[in-house]
Amino acid sequence: MAVLNMLDLSGLDLVDGHCHGITTTPLDDAAFELWCTEADEPAPVGAPYLDSQVGLALRRWCAPLLGLDAGAGVEDYLWQRRRLGPEEAAGRLLRAACLSALLVDTGPAVSGLLPAPAVGALAAAPTHAVVRLEQLAESVAPVSGPDAFADAFADALRAALPGAVATKSIAAYRHGLGLDPTRPQPQEVRVAAARWLRDGGRLTDPVLLRHLLWCAVDTGLPIQLHTGFGDRDALLARTDPALLQPFCEATLRTGARLVLLHCYPYHRQAGWLAQVYPHVYADVGLTVAHLGARFTAVLAEFLELAPFGKLLYSSDAFGLPELYLIGAAQFRHSLGQVLGGFVADGALPATDALRIADQLGSANARRLYGL
Ligand SMILES: [Zn+2]
């Protein structure tokens, strides 16, 4: 029934609003499997990671691009990928995603990833930079020292802005989203920076994370925030976007715009925040690529409360070109199913369906990020 009601959105224009570099070095099967998932430990015998939704999505959407039948087995896929070579495979997969622009996050720093312009060249689409706040702070602090850190970071952020269309925070990973929402005082930042530089390690101090976020607010650019699932470096319970409500409240009249990335399994919380706060948006990246066919159900849940002008497409592809294509193909397919279902039910006039599809696919991103 759902298939009969489906809207054909295979030609829908997509802006990939959050994505990363890819690797084109040859990968063995175990490494490829790990790149496909958020796991970092080898799978136990008898339960391979790709015997899952993301594996089904890989076989469905990517196999035909490498000259195999849709649904070809993972082993056949990996054999064919090796035969073609990773660069040929990457070019086919990225071009097939048919993206009109890419917003490339330069973190996390993993050696050997193709930089943004090279990914854009493979996708035949322009790229736009997103400034990663914690990464920038970690490069500034050792040079500035604790006393000058607050201003040095703000200066470095301003210097990084030309050409950038957004900033990005992974405070969810480093501390969790339950942050004091207020802007920290200069003296607090000095003390926290001194403690951090003395103890070393990654930036995890909540005072400093707040300083970064408020400097990002000052830029006026949209702030992308990691929320929801990710790799096991994230404490999932601390990534619920509902924890950000005090920050949403504190930034309501500052001109800030907050983009909640990923969101799953807290996507309904994100939808609510996007409804009640005019400056809050939700993005389906990562969720779309990893849930496979089940993304249709989750997309329908995203669309329960979030206004249609507040929901954005991205793949959050990282490392593998396959994740760019899975995200794009699954999004077009699932959106066609969800909107087609609304039309068949009489809930959505057919003339509005394409307008809404266009908003989610690219128009919202073009407006929000000023592309
Ligand atoms: Zn990401």
mmCIF file of C-alpha atoms and ligand atoms in Angstrom:
data_model
loop_
_atom_site.group_PDB
_atom_site.id
_atom_site.type_symbol
_atom_site.label_atom_id
_atom_site.label_comp_id
_atom_site.label_asym_id
_atom_site.label_seq_id
_atom_site.Cartn_x
_atom_site.Cartn_y
_atom_site.Cartn_z
ATOM 1 C CA MET A 1 0.000 0.000 0.000
ATOM 2 C CA ALA A 2 2.771 2.396 0.991
ATOM 3 C CA VAL A 3 4.478 1.760 -2.353
ATOM 4 C CA LEU A 4 1.319 2.655 -4.290
ATOM 5 C CA ASN A 5 1.030 5.911 -2.343
ATOM 6 C CA MET A 6 4.641 6.812 -2.770
ATOM 7 C CA LEU A 7 5.675 10.153 -4.223
ATOM 8 C CA ASP A 8 8.586 9.944 -6.680
ATOM 9 C CA LEU A 9 11.250 12.242 -5.227
ATOM 10 C CA SER A 10 14.205 10.555 -6.942
ATOM 11 C CA GLY A 11 15.121 13.871 -8.578
ATOM 12 C CA LEU A 12 14.746 15.977 -5.420
ATOM 13 C CA ASP A 13 17.437 18.633 -4.995
ATOM 14 C CA LEU A 14 19.459 18.004 -1.827
ATOM 15 C CA VAL A 15 21.862 20.182 0.139
ATOM 16 C CA ASP A 16 23.927 17.959 2.425
ATOM 17 C CA GLY A 17 23.986 20.246 5.451
ATOM 18 C CA HIS A 18 26.395 18.239 7.586
ATOM 19 C CA CYS A 19 29.026 15.835 6.278
ATOM 20 C CA HIS A 20 32.707 14.960 6.596
ATOM 21 C CA GLY A 21 35.738 13.868 4.616
ATOM 22 C CA ILE A 22 36.037 10.361 3.189
ATOM 23 C CA THR A 23 38.861 7.904 2.834
ATOM 24 C CA THR A 24 39.889 6.558 -0.562
ATOM 25 C CA THR A 25 42.586 4.268 0.779
ATOM 26 C CA PRO A 26 41.958 0.517 0.345
ATOM 27 C CA LEU A 27 40.111 -0.956 3.341
ATOM 28 C CA ASP A 28 39.951 -4.552 4.504
ATOM 29 C CA ASP A 29 36.504 -6.026 5.199
ATOM 30 C CA ALA A 30 36.687 -5.524 8.969
ATOM 31 C CA ALA A 31 37.702 -1.868 8.616
ATOM 32 C CA PHE A 32 34.945 -1.218 6.060
ATOM 33 C CA GLU A 33 32.379 -2.783 8.404
ATOM 34 C CA LEU A 34 33.457 -0.535 11.276
ATOM 35 C CA TRP A 35 33.369 2.597 9.088
ATOM 36 C CA CYS A 36 29.740 1.727 8.241
ATOM 37 C CA THR A 37 28.651 1.805 11.869
ATOM 38 C CA GLU A 38 29.225 3.781 15.051
ATOM 39 C CA ALA A 39 30.988 0.759 16.591
ATOM 40 C CA ASP A 40 34.745 0.625 17.084
ATOM 41 C CA GLU A 41 35.206 -2.908 18.409
ATOM 42 C CA PRO A 42 35.254 -5.976 16.139
ATOM 43 C CA ALA A 43 31.846 -7.667 15.828
ATOM 44 C CA PRO A 44 31.401 -10.941 17.722
ATOM 45 C CA VAL A 45 31.361 -14.166 15.714
ATOM 46 C CA GLY A 46 27.917 -14.803 14.248
ATOM 47 C CA ALA A 47 26.652 -11.219 14.514
ATOM 48 C CA PRO A 48 28.325 -9.089 11.817
ATOM 49 C CA TYR A 49 27.542 -5.367 11.972
ATOM 50 C CA LEU A 50 26.354 -5.269 8.377
ATOM 51 C CA ASP A 51 23.631 -7.832 9.044
ATOM 52 C CA SER A 52 21.522 -4.851 10.111
ATOM 53 C CA GLN A 53 19.568 -1.926 8.648
ATOM 54 C CA VAL A 54 22.680 -0.066 7.509
ATOM 55 C CA GLY A 55 23.896 -3.238 5.787
ATOM 56 C CA LEU A 56 20.556 -3.669 4.013
ATOM 57 C CA ALA A 57 20.683 -0.027 2.950
ATOM 58 C CA LEU A 58 24.221 -0.522 1.614
ATOM 59 C CA ARG A 59 23.115 -3.514 -0.455
ATOM 60 C CA ARG A 60 19.983 -1.765 -1.672
ATOM 61 C CA TRP A 61 21.317 1.649 -2.631
ATOM 62 C CA CYS A 62 25.049 1.192 -3.285
ATOM 63 C CA ALA A 63 25.339 -2.204 -4.977
ATOM 64 C CA PRO A 64 23.736 -1.056 -8.271
ATOM 65 C CA LEU A 65 26.235 1.807 -8.542
ATOM 66 C CA LEU A 66 29.084 -0.690 -8.542
ATOM 67 C CA GLY A 67 27.424 -2.766 -11.262
ATOM 68 C CA LEU A 68 25.760 -5.332 -8.979
ATOM 69 C CA ASP A 69 22.098 -6.149 -8.481
ATOM 70 C CA ALA A 70 20.324 -4.351 -5.672
ATOM 71 C CA GLY A 71 20.484 -6.629 -2.656
ATOM 72 C CA ALA A 72 23.784 -8.260 -3.661
ATOM 73 C CA GLY A 73 25.562 -9.765 -0.660
ATOM 74 C CA VAL A 74 28.056 -7.808 1.408
ATOM 75 C CA GLU A 75 30.920 -10.090 0.377
ATOM 76 C CA ASP A 76 30.156 -9.560 -3.316
ATOM 77 C CA TYR A 77 29.903 -5.839 -2.707
ATOM 78 C CA LEU A 78 33.282 -5.665 -0.997
ATOM 79 C CA TRP A 79 34.879 -7.804 -3.720
ATOM 80 C CA GLN A 80 33.514 -5.555 -6.446
ATOM 81 C CA ARG A 81 34.576 -2.434 -4.536
ATOM 82 C CA ARG A 82 38.144 -3.753 -4.347
ATOM 83 C CA ARG A 83 38.071 -4.657 -8.031
ATOM 84 C CA LEU A 84 37.002 -1.147 -9.076
ATOM 85 C CA GLY A 85 39.287 0.569 -6.577
ATOM 86 C CA PRO A 86 38.183 2.920 -3.807
ATOM 87 C CA GLU A 87 38.551 6.086 -5.895
ATOM 88 C CA GLU A 88 36.363 4.813 -8.723
ATOM 89 C CA ALA A 89 33.779 3.599 -6.194
ATOM 90 C CA ALA A 90 33.853 6.946 -4.362
ATOM 91 C CA GLY A 91 33.301 8.899 -7.588
ATOM 92 C CA ARG A 92 30.349 6.745 -8.640
ATOM 93 C CA LEU A 93 28.691 6.852 -5.215
ATOM 94 C CA LEU A 94 29.169 10.567 -4.576
ATOM 95 C CA ARG A 95 27.978 11.608 -8.021
ATOM 96 C CA ALA A 96 24.919 9.361 -7.662
ATOM 97 C CA ALA A 97 23.965 11.189 -4.452
ATOM 98 C CA CYS A 98 23.143 14.179 -6.754
ATOM 99 C CA LEU A 99 23.893 16.887 -4.194
ATOM 100 C CA SER A 100 23.790 20.576 -5.037
ATOM 101 C CA ALA A 101 25.955 21.707 -2.092
ATOM 102 C CA LEU A 102 27.870 20.219 0.839
ATOM 103 C CA LEU A 103 28.512 21.715 4.284
ATOM 104 C CA VAL A 104 31.679 19.963 5.368
ATOM 105 C CA ASP A 105 32.647 19.636 9.017
ATOM 106 C CA THR A 106 36.434 19.430 9.279
ATOM 107 C CA GLY A 107 36.410 17.294 12.452
ATOM 108 C CA PRO A 108 37.115 14.933 13.973
ATOM 109 C CA ALA A 109 40.775 15.034 12.977
ATOM 110 C CA VAL A 110 41.408 11.628 11.400
ATOM 111 C CA SER A 111 44.463 11.346 9.198
ATOM 112 C CA GLY A 112 44.046 10.251 5.608
ATOM 113 C CA LEU A 113 40.596 11.730 4.994
ATOM 114 C CA LEU A 114 40.109 13.637 1.734
ATOM 115 C CA PRO A 115 39.692 17.361 2.456
ATOM 116 C CA ALA A 116 36.447 19.150 1.649
ATOM 117 C CA PRO A 117 37.393 20.470 -1.830
ATOM 118 C CA ALA A 118 38.364 16.960 -2.967
ATOM 119 C CA VAL A 119 35.065 15.532 -1.678
ATOM 120 C CA GLY A 120 33.216 18.344 -3.445
ATOM 121 C CA ALA A 121 35.067 17.580 -6.679
ATOM 122 C CA LEU A 122 34.020 13.912 -6.498
ATOM 123 C CA ALA A 123 30.412 14.956 -5.779
ATOM 124 C CA ALA A 124 30.558 17.666 -8.478
ATOM 125 C CA ALA A 125 29.074 20.130 -5.976
ATOM 126 C CA PRO A 126 30.319 23.255 -4.177
ATOM 127 C CA THR A 127 31.408 22.888 -0.556
ATOM 128 C CA HIS A 128 30.980 25.302 2.338
ATOM 129 C CA ALA A 129 32.994 25.255 5.544
ATOM 130 C CA VAL A 130 31.703 24.661 9.059
ATOM 131 C CA VAL A 131 34.023 25.790 11.873
ATOM 132 C CA ARG A 132 34.486 23.226 14.589
ATOM 133 C CA LEU A 133 34.578 25.096 17.915
ATOM 134 C CA GLU A 134 36.383 22.642 20.206
ATOM 135 C CA GLN A 135 39.010 21.825 17.587
ATOM 136 C CA LEU A 136 39.739 25.526 17.118
ATOM 137 C CA ALA A 137 39.981 26.077 20.888
ATOM 138 C CA GLU A 138 42.419 23.183 21.247
ATOM 139 C CA SER A 139 44.693 24.808 18.672
ATOM 140 C CA VAL A 140 44.435 28.275 20.256
ATOM 141 C CA ALA A 141 44.915 27.544 23.978
ATOM 142 C CA PRO A 142 48.498 26.222 23.959
ATOM 143 C CA VAL A 143 49.592 29.384 22.137
ATOM 144 C CA SER A 144 47.500 31.952 23.993
ATOM 145 C CA GLY A 145 47.960 30.574 27.515
ATOM 146 C CA PRO A 146 45.133 30.793 30.071
ATOM 147 C CA ASP A 147 44.981 34.542 30.640
ATOM 148 C CA ALA A 148 44.575 35.514 26.981
ATOM 149 C CA PHE A 149 42.527 32.446 25.965
ATOM 150 C CA ALA A 150 39.054 34.040 26.084
ATOM 151 C CA ASP A 151 39.941 36.836 23.666
ATOM 152 C CA ALA A 152 42.332 34.754 21.580
ATOM 153 C CA PHE A 153 39.591 32.214 20.905
ATOM 154 C CA ALA A 154 37.096 34.906 19.917
ATOM 155 C CA ASP A 155 39.721 36.409 17.573
ATOM 156 C CA ALA A 156 40.583 33.015 16.052
ATOM 157 C CA LEU A 157 36.903 32.307 15.483
ATOM 158 C CA ARG A 158 36.416 35.632 13.699
ATOM 159 C CA ALA A 159 39.494 34.909 11.576
ATOM 160 C CA ALA A 160 38.092 31.474 10.627
ATOM 161 C CA LEU A 161 34.715 32.840 9.526
ATOM 162 C CA PRO A 162 35.292 34.071 5.954
ATOM 163 C CA GLY A 163 33.898 31.331 3.733
ATOM 164 C CA ALA A 164 32.187 29.519 6.622
ATOM 165 C CA VAL A 165 28.410 29.192 6.828
ATOM 166 C CA ALA A 166 28.045 27.698 10.325
ATOM 167 C CA THR A 167 29.861 26.705 13.486
ATOM 168 C CA LYS A 168 29.660 23.295 15.116
ATOM 169 C CA SER A 169 29.771 22.203 18.773
ATOM 170 C CA ILE A 170 30.355 18.732 20.175
ATOM 171 C CA ALA A 171 29.700 19.812 23.762
ATOM 172 C CA ALA A 172 27.383 16.788 23.909
ATOM 173 C CA TYR A 173 30.441 14.550 23.597
ATOM 174 C CA ARG A 174 32.754 16.544 25.812
ATOM 175 C CA HIS A 175 30.473 17.232 28.777
ATOM 176 C CA GLY A 176 26.851 16.605 27.846
ATOM 177 C CA LEU A 177 24.151 19.089 26.945
ATOM 178 C CA GLY A 178 23.093 19.845 30.511
ATOM 179 C CA LEU A 179 25.190 23.022 30.594
ATOM 180 C CA ASP A 180 24.617 26.174 32.633
ATOM 181 C CA PRO A 181 23.099 28.309 29.859
ATOM 182 C CA THR A 182 24.660 31.633 30.857
ATOM 183 C CA ARG A 183 27.698 33.302 29.310
ATOM 184 C CA PRO A 184 30.662 32.704 31.662
ATOM 185 C CA GLN A 185 32.489 35.660 33.200
ATOM 186 C CA PRO A 186 36.062 36.407 31.951
ATOM 187 C CA GLN A 187 37.509 35.458 35.340
ATOM 188 C CA GLU A 188 35.725 32.062 35.234
ATOM 189 C CA VAL A 189 37.156 31.428 31.760
ATOM 190 C CA ARG A 190 40.689 32.319 32.929
ATOM 191 C CA VAL A 191 40.496 29.921 35.896
ATOM 192 C CA ALA A 192 39.020 27.124 33.781
ATOM 193 C CA ALA A 193 41.595 27.612 31.002
ATOM 194 C CA ALA A 194 44.441 27.518 33.529
ATOM 195 C CA ARG A 195 43.064 24.264 34.963
ATOM 196 C CA TRP A 196 42.687 22.743 31.496
ATOM 197 C CA LEU A 197 46.172 23.723 30.323
ATOM 198 C CA ARG A 198 47.686 22.442 33.575
ATOM 199 C CA ASP A 199 45.859 19.066 33.442
ATOM 200 C CA GLY A 200 46.068 18.649 29.649
ATOM 201 C CA GLY A 201 43.781 16.443 27.557
ATOM 202 C CA ARG A 202 40.754 17.303 25.453
ATOM 203 C CA LEU A 203 38.588 20.310 26.150
ATOM 204 C CA THR A 204 35.853 18.990 28.435
ATOM 205 C CA ASP A 205 35.452 21.853 30.907
ATOM 206 C CA PRO A 206 31.826 23.075 30.918
ATOM 207 C CA VAL A 207 32.847 26.704 31.538
ATOM 208 C CA LEU A 208 35.074 26.680 28.463
ATOM 209 C CA LEU A 209 32.472 24.866 26.370
ATOM 210 C CA ARG A 210 30.007 27.611 27.311
ATOM 211 C CA HIS A 211 32.534 30.283 26.335
ATOM 212 C CA LEU A 212 32.898 28.651 22.916
ATOM 213 C CA LEU A 213 29.136 28.488 22.446
ATOM 214 C CA TRP A 214 28.632 32.140 23.367
ATOM 215 C CA CYS A 215 31.452 33.215 21.038
ATOM 216 C CA ALA A 216 29.611 31.228 18.357
ATOM 217 C CA VAL A 217 26.393 33.069 19.214
ATOM 218 C CA ASP A 218 28.284 36.343 18.692
ATOM 219 C CA THR A 219 29.203 35.358 15.124
ATOM 220 C CA GLY A 220 25.543 35.360 14.062
ATOM 221 C CA LEU A 221 26.079 32.150 12.067
ATOM 222 C CA PRO A 222 23.894 29.081 12.682
ATOM 223 C CA ILE A 223 25.353 26.794 15.374
ATOM 224 C CA GLN A 224 25.195 23.073 14.640
ATOM 225 C CA LEU A 225 25.044 20.995 17.832
ATOM 226 C CA HIS A 226 25.635 17.290 18.091
ATOM 227 C CA THR A 227 22.647 15.682 19.839
ATOM 228 C CA GLY A 228 21.532 12.065 20.148
ATOM 229 C CA PHE A 229 23.503 8.980 19.189
ATOM 230 C CA GLY A 230 27.046 8.766 17.891
ATOM 231 C CA ASP A 231 30.008 6.550 18.718
ATOM 232 C CA ARG A 232 30.473 5.242 22.249
ATOM 233 C CA ASP A 233 32.580 8.259 23.185
ATOM 234 C CA ALA A 234 29.167 9.924 23.709
ATOM 235 C CA LEU A 235 27.258 9.295 26.928
ATOM 236 C CA LEU A 236 23.904 8.860 25.241
ATOM 237 C CA ALA A 237 21.812 9.966 28.205
ATOM 238 C CA ARG A 238 23.618 13.332 28.176
ATOM 239 C CA THR A 239 22.919 13.980 24.491
ATOM 240 C CA ASP A 240 19.155 14.451 24.776
ATOM 241 C CA PRO A 241 18.443 17.794 23.066
ATOM 242 C CA ALA A 242 15.803 18.496 25.742
ATOM 243 C CA LEU A 243 18.786 19.192 28.023
ATOM 244 C CA LEU A 244 19.504 22.200 25.793
ATOM 245 C CA GLN A 245 16.200 23.877 26.586
ATOM 246 C CA PRO A 246 17.754 26.376 29.039
ATOM 247 C CA PHE A 247 20.301 27.358 26.328
ATOM 248 C CA CYS A 248 17.480 27.692 23.799
ATOM 249 C CA GLU A 249 15.740 29.998 26.270
ATOM 250 C CA ALA A 250 18.919 32.015 26.963
ATOM 251 C CA THR A 251 19.651 32.541 23.254
ATOM 252 C CA LEU A 252 16.062 33.212 22.165
ATOM 253 C CA ARG A 253 16.517 36.945 21.500
ATOM 254 C CA THR A 254 20.213 37.004 20.643
ATOM 255 C CA GLY A 255 19.909 36.372 16.899
ATOM 256 C CA ALA A 256 21.396 32.890 17.371
ATOM 257 C CA ARG A 257 20.082 29.977 15.337
ATOM 258 C CA LEU A 258 20.584 26.458 16.737
ATOM 259 C CA VAL A 259 20.609 23.372 14.515
ATOM 260 C CA LEU A 260 20.086 20.104 16.408
ATOM 261 C CA LEU A 261 21.982 17.439 14.487
ATOM 262 C CA HIS A 262 21.122 13.709 14.405
ATOM 263 C CA CYS A 263 18.670 13.845 17.349
ATOM 264 C CA TYR A 264 17.736 10.115 17.313
ATOM 265 C CA PRO A 265 16.497 8.542 19.557
ATOM 266 C CA TYR A 266 15.420 11.926 20.928
ATOM 267 C CA HIS A 267 14.052 13.212 17.619
ATOM 268 C CA ARG A 268 10.601 13.887 19.094
ATOM 269 C CA GLN A 269 12.182 16.152 21.720
ATOM 270 C CA ALA A 270 14.015 17.925 18.899
ATOM 271 C CA GLY A 271 10.764 18.349 16.979
ATOM 272 C CA TRP A 272 9.162 19.961 19.999
ATOM 273 C CA LEU A 273 12.099 22.345 20.518
ATOM 274 C CA ALA A 274 11.910 23.277 16.821
ATOM 275 C CA GLN A 275 8.238 24.091 17.266
ATOM 276 C CA VAL A 276 8.385 26.220 20.400
ATOM 277 C CA TYR A 277 11.664 28.067 19.749
ATOM 278 C CA PRO A 278 11.709 30.129 16.555
ATOM 279 C CA HIS A 279 15.520 29.893 16.358
ATOM 280 C CA VAL A 280 15.778 26.094 16.709
ATOM 281 C CA TYR A 281 16.036 23.695 13.750
ATOM 282 C CA ALA A 282 16.357 19.901 13.519
ATOM 283 C CA ASP A 283 18.553 17.950 11.083
ATOM 284 C CA VAL A 284 18.148 14.265 10.223
ATOM 285 C CA GLY A 285 21.851 13.562 9.530
ATOM 286 C CA LEU A 286 23.359 10.306 10.756
ATOM 287 C CA THR A 287 19.870 9.037 11.606
ATOM 288 C CA VAL A 288 18.928 8.783 7.918
ATOM 289 C CA ALA A 289 22.039 6.823 6.968
ATOM 290 C CA HIS A 290 21.998 4.363 9.857
ATOM 291 C CA LEU A 291 18.315 3.457 10.193
ATOM 292 C CA GLY A 292 17.860 2.259 6.622
ATOM 293 C CA ALA A 293 14.254 1.356 5.833
ATOM 294 C CA ARG A 294 13.202 2.284 9.375
ATOM 295 C CA PHE A 295 14.085 5.907 8.643
ATOM 296 C CA THR A 296 10.650 6.255 7.058
ATOM 297 C CA ALA A 297 8.990 5.754 10.452
ATOM 298 C CA VAL A 298 11.433 8.057 12.228
ATOM 299 C CA LEU A 299 11.077 10.776 9.574
ATOM 300 C CA ALA A 300 7.313 10.669 10.123
ATOM 301 C CA GLU A 301 7.998 11.218 13.835
ATOM 302 C CA PHE A 302 10.342 14.140 13.089
ATOM 303 C CA LEU A 303 7.433 15.623 11.130
ATOM 304 C CA GLU A 304 4.956 15.320 14.011
ATOM 305 C CA LEU A 305 5.773 18.635 15.709
ATOM 306 C CA ALA A 306 8.576 20.323 13.777
ATOM 307 C CA PRO A 307 7.298 22.959 11.339
ATOM 308 C CA PHE A 308 8.208 21.930 7.790
ATOM 309 C CA GLY A 309 10.418 25.009 7.476
ATOM 310 C CA LYS A 310 12.540 23.788 10.420
ATOM 311 C CA LEU A 311 13.597 20.318 9.289
ATOM 312 C CA LEU A 312 16.822 19.843 7.302
ATOM 313 C CA TYR A 313 18.487 17.110 5.303
ATOM 314 C CA SER A 314 22.044 15.985 5.889
ATOM 315 C CA SER A 315 23.822 12.645 5.646
ATOM 316 C CA ASP A 316 26.495 13.103 8.321
ATOM 317 C CA ALA A 317 28.524 10.822 6.057
ATOM 318 C CA PHE A 318 31.941 10.235 7.573
ATOM 319 C CA GLY A 319 34.765 8.192 6.119
ATOM 320 C CA LEU A 320 32.836 6.226 3.482
ATOM 321 C CA PRO A 321 31.347 7.573 0.245
ATOM 322 C CA GLU A 322 28.661 4.909 0.677
ATOM 323 C CA LEU A 323 27.187 6.903 3.570
ATOM 324 C CA TYR A 324 26.703 9.929 1.285
ATOM 325 C CA LEU A 325 24.664 7.855 -1.133
ATOM 326 C CA ILE A 326 22.744 5.867 1.480
ATOM 327 C CA GLY A 327 21.720 9.128 3.182
ATOM 328 C CA ALA A 328 20.590 10.826 -0.022
ATOM 329 C CA ALA A 329 18.814 7.814 -1.529
ATOM 330 C CA GLN A 330 17.104 6.780 1.689
ATOM 331 C CA PHE A 331 15.995 10.358 2.416
ATOM 332 C CA ARG A 332 14.424 10.825 -1.018
ATOM 333 C CA HIS A 333 12.754 7.416 -0.743
ATOM 334 C CA SER A 334 11.469 7.824 2.831
ATOM 335 C CA LEU A 335 10.264 11.384 2.251
ATOM 336 C CA GLY A 336 8.383 10.154 -0.827
ATOM 337 C CA GLN A 337 6.738 7.466 1.294
ATOM 338 C CA VAL A 338 5.819 9.775 4.172
ATOM 339 C CA LEU A 339 4.473 12.639 2.045
ATOM 340 C CA GLY A 340 2.793 10.220 -0.374
ATOM 341 C CA GLY A 341 1.029 8.651 2.594
ATOM 342 C CA PHE A 342 -0.222 12.053 3.777
ATOM 343 C CA VAL A 343 -1.508 12.824 0.269
ATOM 344 C CA ALA A 344 -3.291 9.471 0.005
ATOM 345 C CA ASP A 345 -4.886 10.087 3.390
ATOM 346 C CA GLY A 346 -6.207 13.463 2.257
ATOM 347 C CA ALA A 347 -4.082 15.187 4.921
ATOM 348 C CA LEU A 348 -1.804 16.952 2.444
ATOM 349 C CA PRO A 349 -2.870 18.550 -0.842
ATOM 350 C CA ALA A 350 -0.745 17.053 -3.627
ATOM 351 C CA THR A 351 0.293 20.547 -4.718
ATOM 352 C CA ASP A 352 1.842 21.172 -1.281
ATOM 353 C CA ALA A 353 3.760 17.894 -1.148
ATOM 354 C CA LEU A 354 6.473 18.938 -3.586
ATOM 355 C CA ARG A 355 6.867 22.303 -1.895
ATOM 356 C CA ILE A 356 7.433 20.596 1.477
ATOM 357 C CA ALA A 357 9.842 18.095 -0.069
ATOM 358 C CA ASP A 358 11.798 20.976 -1.557
ATOM 359 C CA GLN A 359 11.909 22.756 1.821
ATOM 360 C CA LEU A 360 13.338 19.741 3.639
ATOM 361 C CA GLY A 361 15.701 18.772 0.837
ATOM 362 C CA SER A 362 17.351 22.110 0.151
ATOM 363 C CA ALA A 363 15.288 25.306 0.543
ATOM 364 C CA ASN A 364 15.451 25.368 4.356
ATOM 365 C CA ALA A 365 19.223 24.888 4.252
ATOM 366 C CA ARG A 366 19.684 27.608 1.620
ATOM 367 C CA ARG A 367 17.676 30.060 3.711
ATOM 368 C CA LEU A 368 19.226 29.129 7.082
ATOM 369 C CA TYR A 369 22.853 28.990 5.961
ATOM 370 C CA GLY A 370 22.562 31.787 3.386
ATOM 371 C CA LEU A 371 23.806 29.643 0.502
HETATM 372 ZN ZN ZN B 1 29.064 14.628 11.921
#
